[in-house]
Every structure is written in C-alpha cells, then in structure tokens.
mmCIF file of C-alpha atoms in Angstrom:
data_model
loop_
_atom_site.group_PDB
_atom_site.id
_atom_site.type_symbol
_atom_site.label_atom_id
_atom_site.label_comp_id
_atom_site.label_asym_id
_atom_site.label_seq_id
_atom_site.Cartn_x
_atom_site.Cartn_y
_atom_site.Cartn_z
ATOM 1 C CA MET A 1 -14.034 -6.662 -9.561
ATOM 2 C CA LYS A 2 -15.266 -8.410 -6.423
ATOM 3 C CA ASP A 3 -15.760 -6.419 -3.213
ATOM 4 C CA TRP A 4 -13.013 -8.277 -1.334
ATOM 5 C CA GLU A 5 -10.539 -7.508 -4.147
ATOM 6 C CA LEU A 6 -11.458 -3.846 -4.023
ATOM 7 C CA ASP A 7 -11.101 -3.854 -0.221
ATOM 8 C CA ARG A 8 -7.609 -5.349 -0.544
ATOM 9 C CA ILE A 9 -6.637 -2.647 -3.032
ATOM 10 C CA TYR A 10 -7.891 0.110 -0.701
ATOM 11 C CA ILE A 11 -5.918 -1.439 2.181
ATOM 12 C CA TRP A 12 -2.801 -1.623 -0.002
ATOM 13 C CA ILE A 13 -3.198 2.020 -1.104
ATOM 14 C CA ARG A 14 -3.644 3.149 2.503
ATOM 15 C CA ALA A 15 -0.569 1.207 3.618
ATOM 16 C CA ALA A 16 1.458 2.557 0.688
ATOM 17 C CA SER A 17 0.517 6.121 1.614
ATOM 18 C CA ILE A 18 1.463 5.920 5.287
ATOM 19 C CA TYR A 19 4.193 3.277 5.478
ATOM 20 C CA GLU A 20 7.369 5.084 6.415
ATOM 21 C CA LYS A 21 10.182 5.331 3.890
ATOM 22 C CA ASN A 22 13.445 3.487 4.387
ATOM 23 C CA ASN A 23 11.742 0.550 6.050
ATOM 24 C CA GLY A 24 12.813 -2.112 3.581
ATOM 25 C CA VAL A 25 9.511 -2.245 1.680
ATOM 26 C CA LYS A 26 8.613 -0.549 -1.602
ATOM 27 C CA PHE A 27 5.040 -0.086 -2.788
ATOM 28 C CA LEU A 28 5.051 0.103 -6.583
ATOM 29 C CA ILE A 29 2.666 0.425 -9.499
ATOM 30 C CA ASP A 30 3.381 -0.578 -13.060
ATOM 31 C CA GLN A 31 1.614 1.929 -15.279
ATOM 32 C CA ASN A 32 1.645 -0.458 -18.245
ATOM 33 C CA ASP A 33 -0.406 -3.276 -16.738
ATOM 34 C CA LYS A 34 -1.756 -1.213 -13.798
ATOM 35 C CA SER A 35 -0.548 -3.761 -11.262
ATOM 36 C CA LEU A 36 0.294 -3.028 -7.639
ATOM 37 C CA PHE A 37 3.150 -4.946 -6.049
ATOM 38 C CA ASN A 38 5.706 -4.874 -3.262
ATOM 39 C CA LEU A 39 9.425 -5.464 -3.103
ATOM 40 C CA ILE A 40 11.494 -6.027 0.020
ATOM 41 C CA LEU A 41 15.104 -5.155 0.711
ATOM 42 C CA LYS A 42 16.940 -8.347 1.544
ATOM 43 C CA ASP A 43 20.718 -8.707 1.623
ATOM 44 C CA ASN A 44 21.018 -5.165 0.186
ATOM 45 C CA GLU A 45 18.973 -6.129 -2.866
ATOM 46 C CA TRP A 46 15.338 -5.488 -3.790
ATOM 47 C CA LYS A 47 13.545 -8.816 -4.164
ATOM 48 C CA CYS A 48 10.079 -10.335 -4.467
ATOM 49 C CA VAL A 49 8.398 -10.948 -1.156
ATOM 50 C CA LEU A 50 8.560 -14.691 -0.597
ATOM 51 C CA ASN A 51 5.486 -16.744 0.324
ATOM 52 C CA GLN A 52 6.791 -17.939 3.669
ATOM 53 C CA GLU A 53 7.864 -14.441 4.706
ATOM 54 C CA ILE A 54 4.394 -12.911 4.615
ATOM 55 C CA GLY A 55 2.026 -15.850 4.256
ATOM 56 C CA VAL A 56 0.960 -14.911 0.717
ATOM 57 C CA ARG A 57 0.589 -17.491 -1.995
ATOM 58 C CA TYR A 58 2.098 -16.446 -5.311
ATOM 59 C CA SER A 59 1.535 -18.427 -8.453
ATOM 60 C CA LYS A 60 4.614 -19.321 -10.508
ATOM 61 C CA GLU A 61 3.356 -16.864 -13.105
ATOM 62 C CA GLN A 62 3.153 -14.041 -10.535
ATOM 63 C CA ILE A 63 6.693 -14.759 -9.329
ATOM 64 C CA LYS A 64 7.979 -14.660 -12.914
ATOM 65 C CA THR A 65 6.093 -11.384 -13.504
ATOM 66 C CA LEU A 66 7.657 -9.853 -10.374
ATOM 67 C CA GLU A 67 11.125 -11.038 -11.368
ATOM 68 C CA ASN A 68 10.642 -9.414 -14.788
ATOM 69 C CA LYS A 69 9.521 -6.181 -13.127
ATOM 70 C CA ILE A 70 12.620 -6.176 -10.909
ATOM 71 C CA GLU A 71 14.816 -6.725 -13.951
ATOM 72 C CA SER A 72 13.128 -3.866 -15.821
ATOM 73 C CA LEU A 73 13.645 -1.630 -12.757
ATOM 74 C CA LYS A 74 17.366 -2.429 -12.810
ATOM 75 C CA ASN A 75 17.582 -1.532 -16.499
ATOM 76 C CA ASN A 76 15.412 1.586 -16.140
ATOM 77 C CA GLN A 77 13.195 0.315 -18.956
ATOM 78 C CA ASN A 78 9.801 0.588 -17.358
ATOM 79 C CA GLU A 79 6.911 2.712 -16.326
ATOM 80 C CA ILE A 80 7.037 1.620 -12.705
ATOM 81 C CA LEU A 81 6.516 4.272 -10.060
ATOM 82 C CA GLU A 82 6.901 4.152 -6.310
ATOM 83 C CA PHE A 83 3.709 5.072 -4.510
ATOM 84 C CA PRO A 84 3.886 8.532 -2.878
ATOM 85 C CA LYS A 85 3.804 9.016 0.884
ATOM 86 C CA PHE A 86 1.798 11.338 3.023
ATOM 87 C CA ASN A 87 4.071 13.950 4.511
ATOM 88 C CA LYS A 88 5.649 13.135 7.862
ATOM 89 C CA SER A 89 3.308 15.393 9.862
ATOM 90 C CA GLU A 90 0.233 13.686 8.356
ATOM 91 C CA ILE A 91 1.637 10.247 9.188
ATOM 92 C CA GLU A 92 2.338 11.392 12.760
ATOM 93 C CA HIS A 93 -1.202 12.775 13.025
ATOM 94 C CA ILE A 94 -2.625 9.403 11.922
ATOM 95 C CA LYS A 95 -0.488 7.579 14.508
ATOM 96 C CA LYS A 96 -1.611 9.951 17.283
ATOM 97 C CA THR A 97 -5.240 9.629 16.231
ATOM 98 C CA LYS A 98 -4.965 5.842 16.254
ATOM 99 C CA LEU A 99 -3.460 5.880 19.764
ATOM 100 C CA GLU A 100 -6.139 8.297 20.941
ATOM 101 C CA LEU A 101 -8.869 6.012 19.596
ATOM 102 C CA GLU A 102 -7.333 2.963 21.293
ATOM 103 C CA GLN A 103 -7.144 4.878 24.580
ATOM 104 C CA LYS A 104 -10.780 5.990 24.359
ATOM 105 C CA LYS A 105 -11.887 2.433 23.617
ATOM 106 C CA LYS A 106 -9.814 1.123 26.504
ATOM 107 C CA ASN A 107 -11.245 3.711 28.907
ATOM 108 C CA LYS A 108 -14.751 3.204 27.500
ATOM 109 C CA LEU A 109 -15.122 6.880 26.666
ATOM 110 C CA GLU A 110 -17.561 8.210 24.084
ATOM 111 C CA PHE A 111 -16.147 9.141 20.699
ATOM 112 C CA ASP A 112 -17.177 9.731 17.101
ATOM 113 C CA LEU A 113 -15.938 6.585 15.363
ATOM 114 C CA VAL A 114 -16.714 7.980 11.906
ATOM 115 C CA GLN A 115 -14.353 10.904 12.455
ATOM 116 C CA TYR A 116 -11.553 8.609 13.655
ATOM 117 C CA GLN A 117 -12.033 6.250 10.715
ATOM 118 C CA LYS A 118 -11.916 9.178 8.308
ATOM 119 C CA THR A 119 -8.544 10.288 9.670
ATOM 120 C CA ILE A 120 -7.029 6.820 10.053
ATOM 121 C CA TYR A 121 -8.383 5.062 6.946
ATOM 122 C CA GLU A 122 -10.165 7.330 4.476
ATOM 123 C CA ASN A 123 -7.696 10.223 4.273
ATOM 124 C CA PRO A 124 -4.664 8.050 3.354
ATOM 125 C CA SER A 125 -6.756 6.056 0.863
ATOM 126 C CA ASP A 126 -8.128 9.239 -0.704
ATOM 127 C CA PHE A 127 -4.587 10.613 -0.992
ATOM 128 C CA GLY A 128 -3.483 7.529 -2.939
ATOM 129 C CA ILE A 129 -6.611 7.435 -5.090
ATOM 130 C CA GLU A 130 -6.163 11.094 -6.081
ATOM 131 C CA TRP A 131 -2.550 10.400 -7.066
ATOM 132 C CA LEU A 132 -3.697 7.480 -9.231
ATOM 133 C CA LYS A 133 -6.344 9.662 -10.880
ATOM 134 C CA LYS A 134 -3.628 12.182 -11.805
ATOM 135 C CA LEU A 135 -1.890 9.308 -13.596
ATOM 136 C CA GLY A 136 -5.157 8.560 -15.404
ATOM 137 C CA ILE A 137 -5.758 5.305 -13.513
ATOM 138 C CA GLU A 138 -9.075 4.330 -11.961
ATOM 139 C CA ILE A 139 -9.405 1.865 -9.076
ATOM 140 C CA SER A 140 -11.383 -0.555 -11.267
ATOM 141 C CA GLU A 141 -8.377 -0.857 -13.614
ATOM 142 C CA LEU A 142 -5.943 -1.990 -10.917
ATOM 143 C CA SER A 143 -4.759 -5.507 -10.321
ATOM 144 C CA ARG A 144 -2.598 -6.763 -7.505
ATOM 145 C CA ILE A 145 0.221 -9.241 -7.325
ATOM 146 C CA GLY A 146 0.731 -11.424 -4.289
ATOM 147 C CA PHE A 147 -1.339 -9.798 -1.575
#
C-alpha cells in the first residue's frame, strides 16, 4: 500500500469516528472484502455519493460495487457494519481543542502542537483502528471505494 493511500484511510477512519450521527452520511465497512465506503441520505434513501457531489471520481466498477452493497444492505444479506463513533463528550472535547488551537495560532501564542495533534487526529484514528483490530482487520488489508 502506498503512503498516500494509507493517509487517506487514516483520514477516513478519523472522520468516521468523529462525524456526528444523523448527518446524512454513513461510514461503512464490508467485512468480506474489507472495503471502506460512504453512503449519503438523499430523498429519504441511502445512495452512493455521486462524483459531482463531492468531487470524487468513481469507476463504473466501483459504482456497481456500491450499488450491490446497498442492495445487500436492504436485504440484510451482508457483513457490512457502520463505523462506531466516539462518544459525544469526546467529540465535543475534540471540537473545543481544535478551536483552542486555532485561537492560539491566531493570537500567536506558544503551544505544544504535538499534544493538540494527538487529541484532534491521533485519538480518533486510534479509536477506529482498535475497533478494526477487534474485528480481526489490519489497516494493510483495507481498501477504499470512491475517496
């Protein structure tokens, strides 16, 4: 796996862990093929994210794969799980920490960037990675669809 692919997976895992529920986006993993993908709620139906909506280029094969995954979700014949979320207080703490960091940068105050990055980026990623390990999935086994 190339470094940029791994970076994208870490970013996706972090976003999946802290993105608030009920926001019209689902972060999912298919345990069979170990693929990460997103669905969006559009017209009261969960659909593939379209290219023009997020600026991602899907191949025809990826779109067909996503459509098949949606169909299997409807029929409950799958091993697709929604990614877990940090609890609400952890998400709020991350938001406050991010605002605090922005304020310190703006005011040109001294701060420990490593500590801020740990709270904002590493902790949510570690949370997601630990959950994957409990499923028996390693980062190197993951693939991603459309992001």
